[in-house]
PDB file of C-alpha atoms in Angstrom:
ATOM      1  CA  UNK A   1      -1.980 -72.822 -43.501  1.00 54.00           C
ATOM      2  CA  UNK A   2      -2.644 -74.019 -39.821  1.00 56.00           C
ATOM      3  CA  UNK A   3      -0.416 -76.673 -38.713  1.00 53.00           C
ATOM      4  CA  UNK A   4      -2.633 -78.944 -37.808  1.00 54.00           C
ATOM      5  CA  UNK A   5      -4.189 -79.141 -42.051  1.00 54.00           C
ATOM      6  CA  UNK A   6      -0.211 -79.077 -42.441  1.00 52.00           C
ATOM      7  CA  UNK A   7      -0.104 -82.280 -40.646  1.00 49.00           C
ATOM      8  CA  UNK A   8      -2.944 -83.769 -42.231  1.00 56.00           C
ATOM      9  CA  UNK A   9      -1.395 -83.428 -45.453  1.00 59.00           C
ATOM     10  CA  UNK A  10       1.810 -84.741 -44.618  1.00 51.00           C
ATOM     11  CA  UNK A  11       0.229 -87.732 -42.842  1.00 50.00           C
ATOM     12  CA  UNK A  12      -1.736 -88.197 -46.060  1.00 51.00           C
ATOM     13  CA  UNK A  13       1.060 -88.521 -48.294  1.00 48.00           C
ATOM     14  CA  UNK A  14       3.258 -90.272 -45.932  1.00 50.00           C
ATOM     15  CA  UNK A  15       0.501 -93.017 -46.072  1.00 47.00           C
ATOM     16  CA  UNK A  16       0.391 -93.001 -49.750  1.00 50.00           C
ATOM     17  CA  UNK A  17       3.791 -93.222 -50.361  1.00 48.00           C
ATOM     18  CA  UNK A  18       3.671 -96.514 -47.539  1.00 46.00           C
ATOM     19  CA  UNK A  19       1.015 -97.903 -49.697  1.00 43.00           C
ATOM     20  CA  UNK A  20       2.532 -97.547 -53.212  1.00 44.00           C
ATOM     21  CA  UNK A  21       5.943 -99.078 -51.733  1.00 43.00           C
ATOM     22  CA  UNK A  22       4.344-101.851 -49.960  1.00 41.00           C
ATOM     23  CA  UNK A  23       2.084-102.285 -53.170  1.00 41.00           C
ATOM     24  CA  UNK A  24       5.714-102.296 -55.507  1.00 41.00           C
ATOM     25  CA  UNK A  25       7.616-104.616 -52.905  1.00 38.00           C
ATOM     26  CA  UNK A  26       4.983-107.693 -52.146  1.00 40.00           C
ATOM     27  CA  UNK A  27       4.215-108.822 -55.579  1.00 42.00           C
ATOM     28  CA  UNK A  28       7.900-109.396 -55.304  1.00 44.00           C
ATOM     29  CA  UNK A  29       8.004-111.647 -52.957  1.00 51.00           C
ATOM     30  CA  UNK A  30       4.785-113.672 -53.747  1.00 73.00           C
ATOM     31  CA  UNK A  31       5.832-115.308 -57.001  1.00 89.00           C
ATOM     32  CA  UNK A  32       6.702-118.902 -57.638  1.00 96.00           C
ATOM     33  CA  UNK A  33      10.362-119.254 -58.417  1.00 97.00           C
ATOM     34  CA  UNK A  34      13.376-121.864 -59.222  1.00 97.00           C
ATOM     35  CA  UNK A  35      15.934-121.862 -56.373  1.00 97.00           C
ATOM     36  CA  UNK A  36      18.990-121.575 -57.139  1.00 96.00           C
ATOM     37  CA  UNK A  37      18.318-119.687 -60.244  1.00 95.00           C
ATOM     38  CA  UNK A  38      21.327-121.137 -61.686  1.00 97.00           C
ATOM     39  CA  UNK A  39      22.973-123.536 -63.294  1.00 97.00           C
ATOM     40  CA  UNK A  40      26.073-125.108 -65.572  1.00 97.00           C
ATOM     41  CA  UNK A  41      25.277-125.332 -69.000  1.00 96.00           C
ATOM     42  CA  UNK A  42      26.039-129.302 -69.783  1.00 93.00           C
ATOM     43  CA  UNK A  43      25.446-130.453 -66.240  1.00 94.00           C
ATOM     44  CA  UNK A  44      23.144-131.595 -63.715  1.00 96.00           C
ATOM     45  CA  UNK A  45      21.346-129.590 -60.958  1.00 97.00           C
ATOM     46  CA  UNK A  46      19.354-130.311 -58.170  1.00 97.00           C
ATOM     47  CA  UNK A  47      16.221-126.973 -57.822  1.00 98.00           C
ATOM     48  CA  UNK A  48      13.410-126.626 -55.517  1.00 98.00           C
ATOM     49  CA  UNK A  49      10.326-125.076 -57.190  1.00 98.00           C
ATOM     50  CA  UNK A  50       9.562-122.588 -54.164  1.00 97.00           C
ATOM     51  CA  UNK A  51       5.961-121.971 -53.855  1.00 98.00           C
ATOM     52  CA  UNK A  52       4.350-119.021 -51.399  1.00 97.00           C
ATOM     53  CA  UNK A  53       0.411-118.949 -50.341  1.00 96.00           C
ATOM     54  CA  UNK A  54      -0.641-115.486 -51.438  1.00 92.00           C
ATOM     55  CA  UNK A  55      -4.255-116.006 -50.339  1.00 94.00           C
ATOM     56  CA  UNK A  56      -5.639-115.017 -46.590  1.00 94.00           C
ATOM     57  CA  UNK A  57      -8.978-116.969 -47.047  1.00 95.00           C
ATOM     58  CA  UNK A  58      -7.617-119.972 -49.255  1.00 97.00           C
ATOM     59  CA  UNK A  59      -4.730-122.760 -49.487  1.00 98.00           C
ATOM     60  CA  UNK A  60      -2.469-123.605 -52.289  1.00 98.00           C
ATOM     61  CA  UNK A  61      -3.409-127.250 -53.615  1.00 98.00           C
ATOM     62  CA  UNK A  62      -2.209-128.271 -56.632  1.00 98.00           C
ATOM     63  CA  UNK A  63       0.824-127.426 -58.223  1.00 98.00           C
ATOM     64  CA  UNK A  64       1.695-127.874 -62.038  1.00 98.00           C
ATOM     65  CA  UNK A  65       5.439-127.540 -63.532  1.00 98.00           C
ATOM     66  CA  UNK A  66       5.488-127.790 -67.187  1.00 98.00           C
ATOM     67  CA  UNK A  67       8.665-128.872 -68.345  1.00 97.00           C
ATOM     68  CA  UNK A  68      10.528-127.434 -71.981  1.00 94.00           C
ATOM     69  CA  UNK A  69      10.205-128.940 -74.843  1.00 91.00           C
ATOM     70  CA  UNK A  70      12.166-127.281 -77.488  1.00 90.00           C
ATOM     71  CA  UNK A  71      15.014-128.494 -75.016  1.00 92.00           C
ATOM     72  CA  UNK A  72      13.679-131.353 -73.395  1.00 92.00           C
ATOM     73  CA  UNK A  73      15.798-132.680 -70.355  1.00 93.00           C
ATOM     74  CA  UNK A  74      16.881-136.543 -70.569  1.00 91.00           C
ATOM     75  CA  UNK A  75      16.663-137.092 -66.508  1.00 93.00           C
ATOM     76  CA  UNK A  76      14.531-136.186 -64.142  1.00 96.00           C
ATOM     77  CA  UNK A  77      13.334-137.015 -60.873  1.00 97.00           C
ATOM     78  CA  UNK A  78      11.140-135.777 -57.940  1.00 97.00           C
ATOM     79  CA  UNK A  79      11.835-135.566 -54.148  1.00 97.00           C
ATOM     80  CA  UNK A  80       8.884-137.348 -52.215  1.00 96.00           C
ATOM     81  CA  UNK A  81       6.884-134.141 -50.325  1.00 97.00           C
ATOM     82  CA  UNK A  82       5.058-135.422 -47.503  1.00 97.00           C
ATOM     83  CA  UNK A  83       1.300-135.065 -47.741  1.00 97.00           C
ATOM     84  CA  UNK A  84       1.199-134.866 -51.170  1.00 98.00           C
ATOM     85  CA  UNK A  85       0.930-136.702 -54.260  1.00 98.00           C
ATOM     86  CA  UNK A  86       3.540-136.254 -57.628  1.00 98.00           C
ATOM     87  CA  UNK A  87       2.607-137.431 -60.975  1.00 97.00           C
ATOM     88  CA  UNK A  88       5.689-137.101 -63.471  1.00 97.00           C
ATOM     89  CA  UNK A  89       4.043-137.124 -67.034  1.00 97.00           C
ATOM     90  CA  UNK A  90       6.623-138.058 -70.030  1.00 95.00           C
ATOM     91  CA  UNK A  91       5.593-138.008 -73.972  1.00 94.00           C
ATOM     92  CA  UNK A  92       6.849-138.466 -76.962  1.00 92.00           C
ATOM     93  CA  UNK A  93       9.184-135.344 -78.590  1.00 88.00           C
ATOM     94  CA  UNK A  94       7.851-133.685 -82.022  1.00 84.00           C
ATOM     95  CA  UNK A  95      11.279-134.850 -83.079  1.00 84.00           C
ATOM     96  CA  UNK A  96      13.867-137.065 -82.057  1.00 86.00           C
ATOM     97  CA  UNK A  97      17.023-134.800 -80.288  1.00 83.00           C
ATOM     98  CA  UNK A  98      20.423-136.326 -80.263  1.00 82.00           C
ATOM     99  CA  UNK A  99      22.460-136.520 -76.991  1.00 78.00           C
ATOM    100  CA  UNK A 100      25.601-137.372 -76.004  1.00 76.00           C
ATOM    101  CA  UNK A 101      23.700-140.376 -74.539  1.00 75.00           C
ATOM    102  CA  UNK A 102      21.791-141.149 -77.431  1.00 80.00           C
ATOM    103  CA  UNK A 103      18.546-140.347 -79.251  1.00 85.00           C
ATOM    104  CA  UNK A 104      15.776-139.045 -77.117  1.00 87.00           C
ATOM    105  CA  UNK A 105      12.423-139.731 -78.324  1.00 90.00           C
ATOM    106  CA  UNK A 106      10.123-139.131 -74.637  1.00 93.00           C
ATOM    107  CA  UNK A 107      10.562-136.866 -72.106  1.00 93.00           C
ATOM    108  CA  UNK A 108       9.618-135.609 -69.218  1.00 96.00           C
ATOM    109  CA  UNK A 109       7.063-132.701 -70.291  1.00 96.00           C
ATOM    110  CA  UNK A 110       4.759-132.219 -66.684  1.00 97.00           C
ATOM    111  CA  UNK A 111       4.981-132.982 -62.975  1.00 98.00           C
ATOM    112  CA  UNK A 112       2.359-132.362 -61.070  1.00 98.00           C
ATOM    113  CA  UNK A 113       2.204-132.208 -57.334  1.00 98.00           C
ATOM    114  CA  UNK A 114      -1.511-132.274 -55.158  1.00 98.00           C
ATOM    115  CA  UNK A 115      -3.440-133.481 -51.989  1.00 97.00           C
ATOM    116  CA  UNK A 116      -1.372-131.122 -50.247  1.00 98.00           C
ATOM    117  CA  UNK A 117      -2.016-127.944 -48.768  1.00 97.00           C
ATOM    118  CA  UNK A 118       0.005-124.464 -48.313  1.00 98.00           C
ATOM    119  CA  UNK A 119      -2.246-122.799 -45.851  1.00 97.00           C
ATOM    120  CA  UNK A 120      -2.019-118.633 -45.879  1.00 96.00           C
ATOM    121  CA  UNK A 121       1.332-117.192 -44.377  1.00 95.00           C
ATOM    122  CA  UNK A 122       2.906-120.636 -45.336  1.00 96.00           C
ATOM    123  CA  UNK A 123       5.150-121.426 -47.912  1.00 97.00           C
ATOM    124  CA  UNK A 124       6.492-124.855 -49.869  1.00 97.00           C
ATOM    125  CA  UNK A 125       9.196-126.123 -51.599  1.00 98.00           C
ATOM    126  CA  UNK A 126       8.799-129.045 -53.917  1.00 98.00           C
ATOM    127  CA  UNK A 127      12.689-130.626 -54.894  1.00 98.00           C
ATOM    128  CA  UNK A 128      13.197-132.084 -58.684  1.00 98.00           C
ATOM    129  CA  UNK A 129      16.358-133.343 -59.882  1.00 98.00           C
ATOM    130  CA  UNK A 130      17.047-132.942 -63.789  1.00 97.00           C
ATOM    131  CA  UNK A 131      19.746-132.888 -66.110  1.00 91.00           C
ATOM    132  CA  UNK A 132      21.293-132.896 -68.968  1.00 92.00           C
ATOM    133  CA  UNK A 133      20.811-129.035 -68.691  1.00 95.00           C
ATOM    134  CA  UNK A 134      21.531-127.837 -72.886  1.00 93.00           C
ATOM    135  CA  UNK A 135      24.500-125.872 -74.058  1.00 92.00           C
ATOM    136  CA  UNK A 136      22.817-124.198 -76.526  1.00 92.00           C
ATOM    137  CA  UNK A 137      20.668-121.845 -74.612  1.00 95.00           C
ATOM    138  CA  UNK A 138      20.933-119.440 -71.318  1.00 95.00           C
ATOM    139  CA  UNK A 139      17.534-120.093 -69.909  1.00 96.00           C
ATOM    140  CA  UNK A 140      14.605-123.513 -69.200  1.00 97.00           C
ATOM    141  CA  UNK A 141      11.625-121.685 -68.215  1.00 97.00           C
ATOM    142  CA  UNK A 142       9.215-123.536 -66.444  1.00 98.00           C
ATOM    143  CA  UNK A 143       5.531-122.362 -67.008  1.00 98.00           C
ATOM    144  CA  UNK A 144       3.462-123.145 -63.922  1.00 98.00           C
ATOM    145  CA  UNK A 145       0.131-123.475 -62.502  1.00 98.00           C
ATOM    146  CA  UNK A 146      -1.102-122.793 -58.754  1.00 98.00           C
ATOM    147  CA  UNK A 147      -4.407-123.875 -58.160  1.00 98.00           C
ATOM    148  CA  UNK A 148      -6.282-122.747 -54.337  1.00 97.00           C
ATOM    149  CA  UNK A 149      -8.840-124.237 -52.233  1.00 97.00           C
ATOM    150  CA  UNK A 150     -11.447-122.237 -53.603  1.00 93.00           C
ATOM    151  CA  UNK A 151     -10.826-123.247 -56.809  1.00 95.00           C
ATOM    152  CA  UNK A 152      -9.105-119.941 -58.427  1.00 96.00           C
ATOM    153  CA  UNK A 153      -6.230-120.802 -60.723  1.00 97.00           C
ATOM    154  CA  UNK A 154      -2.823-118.602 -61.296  1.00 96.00           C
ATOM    155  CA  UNK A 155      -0.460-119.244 -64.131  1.00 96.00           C
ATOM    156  CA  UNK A 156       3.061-118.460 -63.794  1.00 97.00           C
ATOM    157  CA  UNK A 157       3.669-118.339 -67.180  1.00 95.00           C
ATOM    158  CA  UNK A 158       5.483-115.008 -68.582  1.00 94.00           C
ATOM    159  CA  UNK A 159       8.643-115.198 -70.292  1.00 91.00           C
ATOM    160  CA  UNK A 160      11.642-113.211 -69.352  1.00 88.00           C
ATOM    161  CA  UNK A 161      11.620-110.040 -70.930  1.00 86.00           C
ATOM    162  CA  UNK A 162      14.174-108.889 -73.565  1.00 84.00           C
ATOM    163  CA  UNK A 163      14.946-105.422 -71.324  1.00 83.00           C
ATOM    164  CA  UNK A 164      14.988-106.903 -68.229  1.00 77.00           C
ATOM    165  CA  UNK A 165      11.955-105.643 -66.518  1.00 82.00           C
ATOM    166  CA  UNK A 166       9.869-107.946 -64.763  1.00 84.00           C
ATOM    167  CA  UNK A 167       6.357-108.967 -66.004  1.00 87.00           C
ATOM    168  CA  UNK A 168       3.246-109.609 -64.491  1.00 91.00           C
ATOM    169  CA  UNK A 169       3.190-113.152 -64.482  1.00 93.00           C
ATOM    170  CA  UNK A 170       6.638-114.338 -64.506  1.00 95.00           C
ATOM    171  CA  UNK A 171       7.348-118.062 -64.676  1.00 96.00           C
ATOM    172  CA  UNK A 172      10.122-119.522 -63.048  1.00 97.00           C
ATOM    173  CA  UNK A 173      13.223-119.494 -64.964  1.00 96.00           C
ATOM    174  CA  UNK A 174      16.644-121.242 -64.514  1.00 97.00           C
ATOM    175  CA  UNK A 175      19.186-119.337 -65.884  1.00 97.00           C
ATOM    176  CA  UNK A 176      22.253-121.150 -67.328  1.00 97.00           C
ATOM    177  CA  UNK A 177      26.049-120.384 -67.242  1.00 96.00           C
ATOM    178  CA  UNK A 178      28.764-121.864 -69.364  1.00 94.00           C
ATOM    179  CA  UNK A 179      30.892-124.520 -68.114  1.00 88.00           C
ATOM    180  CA  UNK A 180      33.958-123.448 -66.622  1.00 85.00           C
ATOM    181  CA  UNK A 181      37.004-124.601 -68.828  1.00 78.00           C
ATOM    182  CA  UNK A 182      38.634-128.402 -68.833  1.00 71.00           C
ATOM    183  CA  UNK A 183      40.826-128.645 -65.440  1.00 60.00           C
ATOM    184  CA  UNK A 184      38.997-126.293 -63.535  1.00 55.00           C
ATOM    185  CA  UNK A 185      36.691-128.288 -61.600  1.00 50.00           C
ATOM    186  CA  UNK A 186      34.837-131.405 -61.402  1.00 47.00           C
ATOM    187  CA  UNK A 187      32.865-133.056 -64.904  1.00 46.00           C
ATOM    188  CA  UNK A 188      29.513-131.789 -63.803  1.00 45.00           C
ATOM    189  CA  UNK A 189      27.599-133.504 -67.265  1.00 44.00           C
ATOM    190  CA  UNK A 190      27.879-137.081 -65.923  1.00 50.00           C
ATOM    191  CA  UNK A 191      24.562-138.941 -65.374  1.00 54.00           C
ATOM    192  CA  UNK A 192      22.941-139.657 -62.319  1.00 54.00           C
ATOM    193  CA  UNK A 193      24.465-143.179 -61.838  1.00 49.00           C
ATOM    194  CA  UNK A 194      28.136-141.876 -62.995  1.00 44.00           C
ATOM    195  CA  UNK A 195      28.041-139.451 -60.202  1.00 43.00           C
ATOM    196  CA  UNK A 196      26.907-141.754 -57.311  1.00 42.00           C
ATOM    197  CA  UNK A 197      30.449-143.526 -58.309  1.00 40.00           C
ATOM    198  CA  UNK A 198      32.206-140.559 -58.289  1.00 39.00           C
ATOM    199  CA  UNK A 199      34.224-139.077 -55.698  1.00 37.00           C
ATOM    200  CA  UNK A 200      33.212-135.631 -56.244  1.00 40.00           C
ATOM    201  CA  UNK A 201      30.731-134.505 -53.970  1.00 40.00           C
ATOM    202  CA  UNK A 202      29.540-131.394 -55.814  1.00 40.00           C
ATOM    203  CA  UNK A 203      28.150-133.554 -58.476  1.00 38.00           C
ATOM    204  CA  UNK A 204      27.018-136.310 -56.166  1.00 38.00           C
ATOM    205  CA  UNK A 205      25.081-134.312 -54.256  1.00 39.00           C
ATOM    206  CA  UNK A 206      23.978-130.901 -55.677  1.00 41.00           C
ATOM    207  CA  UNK A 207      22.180-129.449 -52.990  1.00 39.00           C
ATOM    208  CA  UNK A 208      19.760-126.133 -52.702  1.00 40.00           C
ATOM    209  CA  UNK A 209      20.453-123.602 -50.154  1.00 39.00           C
ATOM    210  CA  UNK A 210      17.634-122.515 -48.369  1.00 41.00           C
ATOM    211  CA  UNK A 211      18.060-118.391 -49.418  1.00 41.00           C
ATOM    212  CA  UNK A 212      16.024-115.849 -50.268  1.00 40.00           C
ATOM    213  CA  UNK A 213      15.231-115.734 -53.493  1.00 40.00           C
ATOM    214  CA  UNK A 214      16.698-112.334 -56.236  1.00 40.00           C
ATOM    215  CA  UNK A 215      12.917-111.532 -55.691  1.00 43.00           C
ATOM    216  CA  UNK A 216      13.005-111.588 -51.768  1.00 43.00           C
ATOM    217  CA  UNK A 217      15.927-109.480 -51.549  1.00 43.00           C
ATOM    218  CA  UNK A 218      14.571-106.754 -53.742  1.00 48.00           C
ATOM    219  CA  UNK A 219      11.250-107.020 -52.206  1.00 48.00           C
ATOM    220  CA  UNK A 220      13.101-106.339 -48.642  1.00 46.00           C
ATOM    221  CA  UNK A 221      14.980-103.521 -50.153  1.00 46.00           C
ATOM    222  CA  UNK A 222      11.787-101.387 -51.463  1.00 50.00           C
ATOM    223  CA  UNK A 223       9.967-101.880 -47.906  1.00 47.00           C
ATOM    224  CA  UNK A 224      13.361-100.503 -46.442  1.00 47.00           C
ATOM    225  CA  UNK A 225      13.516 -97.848 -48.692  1.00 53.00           C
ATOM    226  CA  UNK A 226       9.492 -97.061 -48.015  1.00 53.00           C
ATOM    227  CA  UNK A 227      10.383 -97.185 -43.831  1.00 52.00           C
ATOM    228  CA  UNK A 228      13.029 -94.701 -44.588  1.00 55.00           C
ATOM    229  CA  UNK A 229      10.571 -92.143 -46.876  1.00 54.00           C
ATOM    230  CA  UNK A 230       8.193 -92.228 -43.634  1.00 49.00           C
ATOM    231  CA  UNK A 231      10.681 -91.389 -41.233  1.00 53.00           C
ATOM    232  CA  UNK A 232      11.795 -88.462 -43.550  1.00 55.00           C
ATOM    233  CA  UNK A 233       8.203 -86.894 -43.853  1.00 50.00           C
ATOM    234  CA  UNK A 234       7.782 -87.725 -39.683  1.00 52.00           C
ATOM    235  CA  UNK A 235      10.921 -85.323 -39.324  1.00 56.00           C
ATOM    236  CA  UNK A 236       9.465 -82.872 -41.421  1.00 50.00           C
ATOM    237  CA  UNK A 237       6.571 -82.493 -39.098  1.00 48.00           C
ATOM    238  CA  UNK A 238       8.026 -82.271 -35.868  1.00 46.00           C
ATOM    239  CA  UNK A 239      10.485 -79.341 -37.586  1.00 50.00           C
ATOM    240  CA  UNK A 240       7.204 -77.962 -38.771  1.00 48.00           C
ATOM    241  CA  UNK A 241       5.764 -78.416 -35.227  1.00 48.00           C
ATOM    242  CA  UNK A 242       9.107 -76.538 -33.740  1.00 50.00           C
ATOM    243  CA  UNK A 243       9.193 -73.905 -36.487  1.00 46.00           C
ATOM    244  CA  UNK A 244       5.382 -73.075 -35.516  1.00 51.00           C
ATOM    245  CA  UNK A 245       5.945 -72.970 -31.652  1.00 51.00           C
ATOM    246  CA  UNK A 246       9.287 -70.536 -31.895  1.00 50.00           C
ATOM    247  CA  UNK A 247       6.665 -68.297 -33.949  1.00 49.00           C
ATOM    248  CA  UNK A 248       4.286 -68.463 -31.554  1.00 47.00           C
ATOM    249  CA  UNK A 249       7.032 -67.417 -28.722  1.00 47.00           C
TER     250      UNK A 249
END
């Protein structure tokens, strides 16, 4: 085999290998997610709803958030966005669910966030304030909708699945923790109004660092590992190169 076919074969799997890896790692990092993607069980969090552009020829704008139902949430609220336009939609519960503050018959079931734009290469975060998250469950999943400019729709809408793998679609999901036990921190469960009396500033103001999200951080870790498979199979050709000359000599 001359080297030079030698070389074209290494070159051609050295760009298929880039491709797969770069085809494994950006789905990754193009999905709408919840940040932080936890929470306390019985408490009250503050999450942005993190939303990338994934088109090169069209803008993100409309955003849709549907909100559980099988454990509705008894407070929630929206941080204004500017440019675009919120609409919280609330409605009545197939059954009545008992609270520590009392039946709940409505709740919040939809928000719904347009006349904005995310332009390509651009990302947005839209804030929303809820509580009280449920003890009786370890994830809210939040099945949403992306609309674009050119009118193609993308639902985010795939449960979690049971052996951990990711699907296609996933929807943003909060994942909750138990409280820790009495005496080791501040009461996170108390309502909005209780904690703007409070002197506890974790529970006052819950905020949401601006991180990469789980998805991000794997995402940067396959294109990694993909730069270091193409500098192997470059050293393999220059040794090839060398092996061929001190033949030749």
């Amino acid at each position: 085999m001359s080297l030079s076919h030698a070389f074209r074969r290494l070159a051609a799997v050295t760009a298929g290998a880039t491709a797969l890896t770069l085809g494994l790692a950006l789905p990754a990092l193009a999905h709408v997610t919840i940040n932080p993607g936890t929470a306390v069980q019985g408490g009250f969090t503050k999450v942005a709803f993190r939303v990338p552009n994934e088109r090169d020829d069209a803008s993100t704008t409309k955003l849709e958030v549907a909100f559980p139902t099988d454990h509705p949430l008894a407070f929630v609220s929206v941080k204004p966005v500017p440019g675009w336009d919120v609409k919280v939609v609330e409605d009545k519960l197939p059954e009545p669910i008992t609270t520590e503050y009392g039946e709940l018959t409505e709740a919040v079931t939809k928000v719904t966030w347009s006349g904005g734009k995310i332009d390509p290469g651009q990302f947005q975060e839209f804030e929303v304030s809820m509580g009280t998250l449920p003890k009786d469950t370890d994830q809210l999943v939040f099945p949403t909708t992306q609309t674009y400019s050119g009118g193609e729709v993308v639902k985010w809408a795939d449960e979690p699945k049971a052996d951990g793998s990711e699907p296609e679609r996933p929807a943003p999901t909060l994942k909750l923790t138990p409280a820790p036990a009495e005496g080791a921190g501040h009461d996170a469960s108390a309502p909005p109004s209780a904690a703007a009396s409070s002197s506890a500033p974790a529970v006052s103001t819950p905020s949401v660092a601006p991180v990469a999200s789980s998805e991000g951080s794997d995402g940067t870790a396959r294109l990694l590992g993909g730069a270091g498979l193409v500098l192997g199979l470059a050293g393999l050709v220059v040794a090839a190169f060398g092996l061929r000359r001190g033949r030749a000599s």
